[in-house]
JSON list of C-alpha atoms in Angstrom, two decimals:
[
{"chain": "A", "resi": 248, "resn": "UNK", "atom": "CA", "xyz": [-58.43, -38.79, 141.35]},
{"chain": "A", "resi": 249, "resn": "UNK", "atom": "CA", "xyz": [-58.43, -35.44, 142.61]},
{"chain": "A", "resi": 250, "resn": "UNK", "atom": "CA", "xyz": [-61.37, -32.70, 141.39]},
{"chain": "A", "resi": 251, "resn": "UNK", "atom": "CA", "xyz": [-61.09, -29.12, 142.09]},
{"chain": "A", "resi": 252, "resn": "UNK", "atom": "CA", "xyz": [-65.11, -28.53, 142.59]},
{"chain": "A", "resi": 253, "resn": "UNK", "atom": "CA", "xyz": [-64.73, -24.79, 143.51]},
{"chain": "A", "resi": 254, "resn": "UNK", "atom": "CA", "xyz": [-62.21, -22.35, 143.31]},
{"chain": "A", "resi": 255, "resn": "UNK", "atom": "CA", "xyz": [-61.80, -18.49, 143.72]},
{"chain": "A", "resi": 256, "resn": "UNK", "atom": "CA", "xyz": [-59.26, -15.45, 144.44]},
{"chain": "A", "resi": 257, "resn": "UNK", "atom": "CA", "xyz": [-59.68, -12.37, 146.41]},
{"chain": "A", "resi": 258, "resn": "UNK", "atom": "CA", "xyz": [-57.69, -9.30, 145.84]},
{"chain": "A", "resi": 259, "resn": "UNK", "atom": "CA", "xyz": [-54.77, -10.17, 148.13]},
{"chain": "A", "resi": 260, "resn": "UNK", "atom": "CA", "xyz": [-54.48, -13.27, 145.98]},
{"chain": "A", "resi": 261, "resn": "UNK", "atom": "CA", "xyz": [-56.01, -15.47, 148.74]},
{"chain": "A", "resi": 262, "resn": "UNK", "atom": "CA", "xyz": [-57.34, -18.98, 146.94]},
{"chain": "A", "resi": 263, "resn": "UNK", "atom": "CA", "xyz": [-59.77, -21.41, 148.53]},
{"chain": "A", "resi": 264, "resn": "UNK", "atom": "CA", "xyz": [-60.89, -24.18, 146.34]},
{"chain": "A", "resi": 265, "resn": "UNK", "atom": "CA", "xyz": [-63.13, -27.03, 147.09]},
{"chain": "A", "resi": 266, "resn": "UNK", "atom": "CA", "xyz": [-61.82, -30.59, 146.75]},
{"chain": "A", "resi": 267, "resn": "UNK", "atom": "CA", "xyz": [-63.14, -33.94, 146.14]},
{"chain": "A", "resi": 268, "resn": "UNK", "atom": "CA", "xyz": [-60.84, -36.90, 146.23]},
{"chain": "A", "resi": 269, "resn": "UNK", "atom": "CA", "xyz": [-57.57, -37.52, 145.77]},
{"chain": "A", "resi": 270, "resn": "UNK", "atom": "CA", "xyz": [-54.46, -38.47, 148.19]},
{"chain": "A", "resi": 271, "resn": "UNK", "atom": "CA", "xyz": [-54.82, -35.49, 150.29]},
{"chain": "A", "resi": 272, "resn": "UNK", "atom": "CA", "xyz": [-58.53, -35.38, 151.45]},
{"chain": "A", "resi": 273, "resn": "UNK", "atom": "CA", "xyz": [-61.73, -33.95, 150.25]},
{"chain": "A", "resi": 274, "resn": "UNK", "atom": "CA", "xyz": [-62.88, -30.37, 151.64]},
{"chain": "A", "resi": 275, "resn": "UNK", "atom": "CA", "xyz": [-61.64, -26.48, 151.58]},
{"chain": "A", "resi": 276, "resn": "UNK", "atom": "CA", "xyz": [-57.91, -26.20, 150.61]},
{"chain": "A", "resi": 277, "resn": "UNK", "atom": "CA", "xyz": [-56.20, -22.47, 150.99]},
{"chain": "A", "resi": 278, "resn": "UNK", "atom": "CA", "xyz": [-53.27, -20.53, 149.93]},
{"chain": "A", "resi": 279, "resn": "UNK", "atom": "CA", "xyz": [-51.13, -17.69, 148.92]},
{"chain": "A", "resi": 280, "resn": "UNK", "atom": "CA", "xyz": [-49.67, -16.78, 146.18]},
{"chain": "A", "resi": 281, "resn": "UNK", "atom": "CA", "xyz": [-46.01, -18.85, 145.80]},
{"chain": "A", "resi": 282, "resn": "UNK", "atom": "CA", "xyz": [-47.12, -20.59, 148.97]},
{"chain": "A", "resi": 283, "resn": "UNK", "atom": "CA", "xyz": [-47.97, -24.63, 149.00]},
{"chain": "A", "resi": 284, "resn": "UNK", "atom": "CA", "xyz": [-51.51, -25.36, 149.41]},
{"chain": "A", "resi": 285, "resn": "UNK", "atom": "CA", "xyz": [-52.84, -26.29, 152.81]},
{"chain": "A", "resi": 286, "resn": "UNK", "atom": "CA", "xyz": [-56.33, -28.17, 153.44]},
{"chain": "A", "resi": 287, "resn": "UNK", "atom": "CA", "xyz": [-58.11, -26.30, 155.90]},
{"chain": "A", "resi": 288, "resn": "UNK", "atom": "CA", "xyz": [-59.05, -29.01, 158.55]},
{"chain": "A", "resi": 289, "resn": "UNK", "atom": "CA", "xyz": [-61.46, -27.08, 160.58]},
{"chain": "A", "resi": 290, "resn": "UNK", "atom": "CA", "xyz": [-63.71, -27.55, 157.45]},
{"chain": "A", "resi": 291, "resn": "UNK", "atom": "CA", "xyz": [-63.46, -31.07, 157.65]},
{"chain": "A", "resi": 292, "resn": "UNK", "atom": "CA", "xyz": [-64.49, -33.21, 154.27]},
{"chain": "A", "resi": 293, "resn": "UNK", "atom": "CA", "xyz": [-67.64, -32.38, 153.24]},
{"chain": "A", "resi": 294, "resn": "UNK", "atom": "CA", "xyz": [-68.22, -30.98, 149.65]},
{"chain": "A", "resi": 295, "resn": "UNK", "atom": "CA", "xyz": [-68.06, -27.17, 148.90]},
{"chain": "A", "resi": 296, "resn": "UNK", "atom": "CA", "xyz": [-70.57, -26.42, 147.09]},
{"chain": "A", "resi": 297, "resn": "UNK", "atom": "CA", "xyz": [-69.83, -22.59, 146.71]},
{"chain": "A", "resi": 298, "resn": "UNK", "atom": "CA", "xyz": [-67.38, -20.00, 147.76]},
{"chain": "A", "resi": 299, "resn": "UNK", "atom": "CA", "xyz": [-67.44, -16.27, 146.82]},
{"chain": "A", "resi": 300, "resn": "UNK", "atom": "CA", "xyz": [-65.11, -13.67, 147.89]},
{"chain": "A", "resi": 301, "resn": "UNK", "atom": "CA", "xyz": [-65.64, -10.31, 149.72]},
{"chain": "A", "resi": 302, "resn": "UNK", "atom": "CA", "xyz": [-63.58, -8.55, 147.71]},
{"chain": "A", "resi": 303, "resn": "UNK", "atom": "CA", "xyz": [-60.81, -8.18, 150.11]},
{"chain": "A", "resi": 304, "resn": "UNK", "atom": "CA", "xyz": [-59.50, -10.52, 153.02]},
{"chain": "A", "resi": 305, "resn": "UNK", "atom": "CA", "xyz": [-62.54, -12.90, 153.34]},
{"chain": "A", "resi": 306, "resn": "UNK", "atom": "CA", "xyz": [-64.02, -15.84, 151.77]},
{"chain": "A", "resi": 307, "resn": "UNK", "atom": "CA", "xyz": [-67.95, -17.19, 152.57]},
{"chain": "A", "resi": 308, "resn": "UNK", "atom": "CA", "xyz": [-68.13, -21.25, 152.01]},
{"chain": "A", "resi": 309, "resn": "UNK", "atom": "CA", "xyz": [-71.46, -22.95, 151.28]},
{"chain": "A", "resi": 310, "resn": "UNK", "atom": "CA", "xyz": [-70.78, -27.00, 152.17]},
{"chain": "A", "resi": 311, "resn": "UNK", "atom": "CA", "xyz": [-73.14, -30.15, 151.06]},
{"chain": "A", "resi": 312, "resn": "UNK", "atom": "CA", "xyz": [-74.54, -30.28, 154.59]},
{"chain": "A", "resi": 313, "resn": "UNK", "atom": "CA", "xyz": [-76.51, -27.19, 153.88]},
{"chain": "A", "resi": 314, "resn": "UNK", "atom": "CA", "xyz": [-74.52, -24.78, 156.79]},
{"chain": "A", "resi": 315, "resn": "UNK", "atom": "CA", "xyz": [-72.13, -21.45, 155.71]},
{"chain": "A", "resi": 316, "resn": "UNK", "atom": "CA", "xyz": [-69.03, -20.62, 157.07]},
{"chain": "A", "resi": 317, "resn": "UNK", "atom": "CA", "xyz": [-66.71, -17.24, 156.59]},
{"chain": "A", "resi": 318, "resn": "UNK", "atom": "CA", "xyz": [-62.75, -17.10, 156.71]},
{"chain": "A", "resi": 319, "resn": "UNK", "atom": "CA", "xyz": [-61.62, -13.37, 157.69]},
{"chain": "A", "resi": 320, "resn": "UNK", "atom": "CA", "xyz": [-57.85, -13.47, 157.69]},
{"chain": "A", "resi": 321, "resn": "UNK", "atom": "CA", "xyz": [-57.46, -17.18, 157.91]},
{"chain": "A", "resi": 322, "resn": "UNK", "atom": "CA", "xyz": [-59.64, -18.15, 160.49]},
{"chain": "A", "resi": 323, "resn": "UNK", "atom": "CA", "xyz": [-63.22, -20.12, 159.66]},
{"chain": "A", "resi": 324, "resn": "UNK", "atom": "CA", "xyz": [-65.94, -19.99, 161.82]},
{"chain": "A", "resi": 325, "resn": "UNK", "atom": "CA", "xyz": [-70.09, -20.13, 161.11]},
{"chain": "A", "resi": 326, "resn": "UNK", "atom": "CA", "xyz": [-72.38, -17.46, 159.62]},
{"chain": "A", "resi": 327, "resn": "UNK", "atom": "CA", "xyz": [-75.62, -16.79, 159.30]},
{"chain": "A", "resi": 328, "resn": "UNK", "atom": "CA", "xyz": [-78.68, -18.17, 161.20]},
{"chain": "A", "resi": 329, "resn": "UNK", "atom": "CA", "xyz": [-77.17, -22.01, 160.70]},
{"chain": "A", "resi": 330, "resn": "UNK", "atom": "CA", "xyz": [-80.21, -23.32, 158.85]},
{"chain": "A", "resi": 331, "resn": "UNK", "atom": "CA", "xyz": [-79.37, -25.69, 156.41]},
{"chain": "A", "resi": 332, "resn": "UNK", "atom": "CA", "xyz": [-79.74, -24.92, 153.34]},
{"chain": "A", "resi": 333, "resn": "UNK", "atom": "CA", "xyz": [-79.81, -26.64, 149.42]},
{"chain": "A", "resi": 334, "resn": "UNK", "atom": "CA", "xyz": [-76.75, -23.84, 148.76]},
{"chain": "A", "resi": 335, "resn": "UNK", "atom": "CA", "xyz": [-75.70, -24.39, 144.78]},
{"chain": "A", "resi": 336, "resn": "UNK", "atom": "CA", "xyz": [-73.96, -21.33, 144.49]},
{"chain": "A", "resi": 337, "resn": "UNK", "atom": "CA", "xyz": [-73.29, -18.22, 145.86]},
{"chain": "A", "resi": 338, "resn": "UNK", "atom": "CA", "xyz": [-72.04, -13.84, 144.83]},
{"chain": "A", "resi": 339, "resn": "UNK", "atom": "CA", "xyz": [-71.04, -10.97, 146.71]},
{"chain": "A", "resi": 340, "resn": "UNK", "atom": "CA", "xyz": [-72.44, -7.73, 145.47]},
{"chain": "A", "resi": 341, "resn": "UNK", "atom": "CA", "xyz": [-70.20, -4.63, 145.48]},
{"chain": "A", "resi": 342, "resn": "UNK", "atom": "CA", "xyz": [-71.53, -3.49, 149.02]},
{"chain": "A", "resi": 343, "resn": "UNK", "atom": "CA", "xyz": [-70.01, -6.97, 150.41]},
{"chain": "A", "resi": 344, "resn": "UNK", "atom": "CA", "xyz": [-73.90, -8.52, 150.42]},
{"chain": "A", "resi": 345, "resn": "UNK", "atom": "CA", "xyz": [-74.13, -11.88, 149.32]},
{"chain": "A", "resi": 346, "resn": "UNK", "atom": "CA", "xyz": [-76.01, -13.58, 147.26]},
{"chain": "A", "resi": 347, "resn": "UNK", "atom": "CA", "xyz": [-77.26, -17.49, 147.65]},
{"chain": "A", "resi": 348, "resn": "UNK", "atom": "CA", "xyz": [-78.90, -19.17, 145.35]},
{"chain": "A", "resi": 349, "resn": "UNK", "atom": "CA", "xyz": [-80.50, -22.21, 146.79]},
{"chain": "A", "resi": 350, "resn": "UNK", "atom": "CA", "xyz": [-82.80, -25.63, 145.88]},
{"chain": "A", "resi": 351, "resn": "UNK", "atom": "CA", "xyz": [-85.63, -23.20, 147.55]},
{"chain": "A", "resi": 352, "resn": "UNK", "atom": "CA", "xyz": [-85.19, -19.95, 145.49]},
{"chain": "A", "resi": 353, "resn": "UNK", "atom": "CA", "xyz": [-82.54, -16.81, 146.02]},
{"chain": "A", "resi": 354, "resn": "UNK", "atom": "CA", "xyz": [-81.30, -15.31, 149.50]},
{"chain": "A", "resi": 355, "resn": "UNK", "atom": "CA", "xyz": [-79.84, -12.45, 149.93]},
{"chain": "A", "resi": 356, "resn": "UNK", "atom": "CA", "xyz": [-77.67, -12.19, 152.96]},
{"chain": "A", "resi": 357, "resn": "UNK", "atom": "CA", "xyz": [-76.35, -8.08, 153.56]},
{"chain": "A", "resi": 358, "resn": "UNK", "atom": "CA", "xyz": [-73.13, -8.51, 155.68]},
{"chain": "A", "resi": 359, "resn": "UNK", "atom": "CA", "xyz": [-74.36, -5.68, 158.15]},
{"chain": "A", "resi": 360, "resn": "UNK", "atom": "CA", "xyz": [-77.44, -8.30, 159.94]},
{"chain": "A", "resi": 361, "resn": "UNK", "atom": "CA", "xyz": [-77.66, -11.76, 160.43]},
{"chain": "A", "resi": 362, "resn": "UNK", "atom": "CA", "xyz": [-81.31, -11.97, 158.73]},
{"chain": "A", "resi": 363, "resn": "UNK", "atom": "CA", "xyz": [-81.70, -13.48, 155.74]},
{"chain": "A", "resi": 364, "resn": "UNK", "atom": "CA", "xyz": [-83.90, -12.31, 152.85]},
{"chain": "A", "resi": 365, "resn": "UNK", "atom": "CA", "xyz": [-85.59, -14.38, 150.14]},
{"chain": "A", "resi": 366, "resn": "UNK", "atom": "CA", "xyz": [-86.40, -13.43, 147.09]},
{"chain": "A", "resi": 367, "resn": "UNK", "atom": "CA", "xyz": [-89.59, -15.34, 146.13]},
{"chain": "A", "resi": 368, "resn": "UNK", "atom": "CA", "xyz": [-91.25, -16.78, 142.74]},
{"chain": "A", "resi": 369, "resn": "UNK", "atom": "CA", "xyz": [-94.48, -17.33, 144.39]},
{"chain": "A", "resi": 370, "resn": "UNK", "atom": "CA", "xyz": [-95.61, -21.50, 144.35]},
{"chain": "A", "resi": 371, "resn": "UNK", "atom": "CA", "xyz": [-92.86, -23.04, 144.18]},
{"chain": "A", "resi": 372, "resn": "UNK", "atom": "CA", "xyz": [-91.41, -23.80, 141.00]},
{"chain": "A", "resi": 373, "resn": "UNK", "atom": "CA", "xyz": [-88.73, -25.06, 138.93]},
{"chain": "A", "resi": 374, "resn": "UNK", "atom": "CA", "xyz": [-87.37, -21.22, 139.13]},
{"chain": "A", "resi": 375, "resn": "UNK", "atom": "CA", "xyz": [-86.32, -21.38, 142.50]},
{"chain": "A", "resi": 376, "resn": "UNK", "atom": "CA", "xyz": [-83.78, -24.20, 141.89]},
{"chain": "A", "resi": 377, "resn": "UNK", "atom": "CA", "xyz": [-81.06, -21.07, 141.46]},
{"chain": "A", "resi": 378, "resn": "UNK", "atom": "CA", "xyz": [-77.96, -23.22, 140.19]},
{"chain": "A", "resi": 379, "resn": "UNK", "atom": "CA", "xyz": [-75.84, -20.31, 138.95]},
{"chain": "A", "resi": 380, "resn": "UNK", "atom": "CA", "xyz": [-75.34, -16.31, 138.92]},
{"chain": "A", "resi": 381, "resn": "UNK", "atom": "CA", "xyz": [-73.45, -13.56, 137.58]},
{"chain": "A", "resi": 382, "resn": "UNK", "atom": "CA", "xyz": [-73.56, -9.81, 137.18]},
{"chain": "A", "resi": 383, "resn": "UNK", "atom": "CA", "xyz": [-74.48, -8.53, 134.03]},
{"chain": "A", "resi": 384, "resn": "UNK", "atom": "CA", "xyz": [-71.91, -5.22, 132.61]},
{"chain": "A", "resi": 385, "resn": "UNK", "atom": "CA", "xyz": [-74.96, -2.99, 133.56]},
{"chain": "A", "resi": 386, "resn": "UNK", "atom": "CA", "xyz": [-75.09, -4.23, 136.92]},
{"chain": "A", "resi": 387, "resn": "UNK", "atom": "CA", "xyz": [-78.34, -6.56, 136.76]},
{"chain": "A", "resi": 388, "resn": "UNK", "atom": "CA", "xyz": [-77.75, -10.17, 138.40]},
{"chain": "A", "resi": 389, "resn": "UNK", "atom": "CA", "xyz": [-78.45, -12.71, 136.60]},
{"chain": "A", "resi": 390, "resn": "UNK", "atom": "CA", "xyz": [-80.05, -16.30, 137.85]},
{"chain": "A", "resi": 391, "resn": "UNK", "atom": "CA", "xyz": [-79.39, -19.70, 136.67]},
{"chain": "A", "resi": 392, "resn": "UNK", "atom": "CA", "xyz": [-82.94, -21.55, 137.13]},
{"chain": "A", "resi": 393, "resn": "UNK", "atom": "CA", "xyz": [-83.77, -25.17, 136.89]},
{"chain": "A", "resi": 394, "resn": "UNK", "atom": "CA", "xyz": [-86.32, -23.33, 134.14]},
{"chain": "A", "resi": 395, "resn": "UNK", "atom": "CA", "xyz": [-84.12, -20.64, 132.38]},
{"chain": "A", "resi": 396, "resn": "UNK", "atom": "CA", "xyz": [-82.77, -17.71, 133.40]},
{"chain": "A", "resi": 397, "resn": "UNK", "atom": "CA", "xyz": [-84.14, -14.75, 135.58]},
{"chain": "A", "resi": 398, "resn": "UNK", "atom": "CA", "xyz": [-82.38, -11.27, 135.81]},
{"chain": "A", "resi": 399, "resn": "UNK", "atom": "CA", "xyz": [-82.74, -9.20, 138.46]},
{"chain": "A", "resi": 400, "resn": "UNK", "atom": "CA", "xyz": [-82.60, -5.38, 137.56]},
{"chain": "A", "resi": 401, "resn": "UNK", "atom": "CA", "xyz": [-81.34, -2.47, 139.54]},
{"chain": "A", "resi": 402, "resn": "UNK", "atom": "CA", "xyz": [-84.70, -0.81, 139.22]},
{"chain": "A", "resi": 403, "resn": "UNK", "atom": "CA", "xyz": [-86.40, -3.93, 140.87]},
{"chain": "A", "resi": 404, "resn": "UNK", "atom": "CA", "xyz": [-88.01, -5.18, 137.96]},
{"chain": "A", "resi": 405, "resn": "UNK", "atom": "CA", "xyz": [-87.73, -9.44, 137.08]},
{"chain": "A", "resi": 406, "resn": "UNK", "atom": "CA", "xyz": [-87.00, -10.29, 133.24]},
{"chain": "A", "resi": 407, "resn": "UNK", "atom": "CA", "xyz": [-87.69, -14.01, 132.77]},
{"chain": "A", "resi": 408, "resn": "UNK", "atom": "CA", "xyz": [-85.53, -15.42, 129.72]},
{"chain": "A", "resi": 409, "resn": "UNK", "atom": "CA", "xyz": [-86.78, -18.64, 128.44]},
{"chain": "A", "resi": 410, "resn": "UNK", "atom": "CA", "xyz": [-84.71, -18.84, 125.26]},
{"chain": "A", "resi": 411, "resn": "UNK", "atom": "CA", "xyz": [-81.31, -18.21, 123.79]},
{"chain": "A", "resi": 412, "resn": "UNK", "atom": "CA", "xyz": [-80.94, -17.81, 119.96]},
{"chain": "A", "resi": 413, "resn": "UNK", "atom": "CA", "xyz": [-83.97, -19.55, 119.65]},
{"chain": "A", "resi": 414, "resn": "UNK", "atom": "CA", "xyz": [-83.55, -22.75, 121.74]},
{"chain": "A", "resi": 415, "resn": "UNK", "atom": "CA", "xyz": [-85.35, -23.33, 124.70]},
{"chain": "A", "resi": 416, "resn": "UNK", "atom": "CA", "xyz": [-83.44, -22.78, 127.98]},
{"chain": "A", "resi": 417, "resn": "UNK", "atom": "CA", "xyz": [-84.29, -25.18, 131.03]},
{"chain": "A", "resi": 418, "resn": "UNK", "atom": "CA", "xyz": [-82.07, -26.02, 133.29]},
{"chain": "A", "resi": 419, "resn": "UNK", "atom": "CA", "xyz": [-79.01, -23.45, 133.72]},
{"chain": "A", "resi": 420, "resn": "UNK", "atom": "CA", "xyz": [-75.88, -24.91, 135.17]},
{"chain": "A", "resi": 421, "resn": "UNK", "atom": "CA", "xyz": [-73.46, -21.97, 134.80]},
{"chain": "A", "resi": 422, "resn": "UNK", "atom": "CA", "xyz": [-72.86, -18.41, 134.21]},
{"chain": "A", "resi": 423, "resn": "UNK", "atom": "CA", "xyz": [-69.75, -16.17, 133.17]},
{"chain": "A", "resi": 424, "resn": "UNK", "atom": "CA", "xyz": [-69.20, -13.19, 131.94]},
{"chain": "A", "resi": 425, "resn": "UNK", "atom": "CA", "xyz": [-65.94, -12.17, 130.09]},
{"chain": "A", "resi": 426, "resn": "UNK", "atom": "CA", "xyz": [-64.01, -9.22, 129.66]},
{"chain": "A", "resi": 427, "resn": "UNK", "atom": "CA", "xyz": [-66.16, -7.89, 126.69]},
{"chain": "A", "resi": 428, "resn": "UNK", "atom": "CA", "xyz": [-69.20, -7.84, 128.94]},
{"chain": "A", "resi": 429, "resn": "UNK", "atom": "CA", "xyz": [-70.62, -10.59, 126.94]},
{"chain": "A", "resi": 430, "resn": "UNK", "atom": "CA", "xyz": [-72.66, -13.46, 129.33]},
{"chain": "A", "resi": 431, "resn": "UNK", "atom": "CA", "xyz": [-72.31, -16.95, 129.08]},
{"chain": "A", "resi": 432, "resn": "UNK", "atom": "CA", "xyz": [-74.35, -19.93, 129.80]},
{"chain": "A", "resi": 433, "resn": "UNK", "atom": "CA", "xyz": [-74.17, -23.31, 130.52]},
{"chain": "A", "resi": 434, "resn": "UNK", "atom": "CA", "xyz": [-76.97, -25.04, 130.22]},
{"chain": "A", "resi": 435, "resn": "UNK", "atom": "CA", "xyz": [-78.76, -28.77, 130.08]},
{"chain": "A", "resi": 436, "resn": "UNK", "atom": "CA", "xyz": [-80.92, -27.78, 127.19]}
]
């Protein structure tokens, strides 16, 4: 059976969505709006783990094996340094950076350089497992952990949240927020 594993929009109404199984093949399917999907066969079949949008033309693709590729007006190709990486997810900012969270903390990758910056916990720890993010309404980014949730505000500072309504929050698999700013989160706990 087919499982859409991934899927996003940008503002031309571009989709790529990740794909495991099913009669067509595994890997990165495209399309346009009222046109047929296509699977992109320069990404071959390994899993996309995350995709985020620049906002515009482009898509960035995080695969299984740990590598990250870009599409700019239908053509993939690699980015960044081509370390592999645990990718679990991944978010553009509004000044086109991107953000990765990883098995080995949060990267933040500004689409002017190549270089890569981490964000670190200090020893390692069950925070850096970043499963899941999502902008807050007052522009703070918030961080699914493997041990809660940590949110990043403008101003620099870290808040660590531990618990929701009163139940302990461990391992965060997801992150939304909807259109009355409130944030939602998935969660193992």
């Amino acid at each position: 059976a087919m499982r859409v594993t991934r899927l996003v929009e940008n503002a031309r109404g571009e989709v790529v969505a990740g794909v495991a199984g099913g009669a067509g093949g595994s890997g990165v399917w495209q399309w346009r709006h009222l046109e047929s999907p296509r699977r992109v066969a320069s990404e071959g079949d390994d899993e996309l783990l995350a995709v985020a949008s620049n906002g515009s033309t482009g898509f960035l693709a995080a695969h299984r094996g740990g590598y990250l590729r870009r599409a700019d007006g239908g053509r993939w190709s690699p980015y960044g340094s081509g370390i592999a990486l645990d990718v679990r997810t991944a978010l553009r900012d509004r000044d086109g950076d991107l953000w990765v969270g990883t098995g080995q903390g949060l990267l933040l990758v500004r689409e002017s350089a190549t270089l890569w910056s981490g964000v670190p916990q200090g020893f390692p720890s069950l925070r850096d497992r970043v499963n899941a993010l999502a902008w807050s309404p007052e522009g703070a980014l918030w961080a699914g952990t493997a041990d809660g949730i940590d949110v990043f505000e403008r101003d620099g500072r870290i808040r660590h949240l531990g618990r929701a309504a009163g139940i302990p929050l461990r391992t965060i698999t997801a992150l939304a927020r909807d259109s009355s700013g409130n944030m939602w989160v998935g969660s193992g706990s």
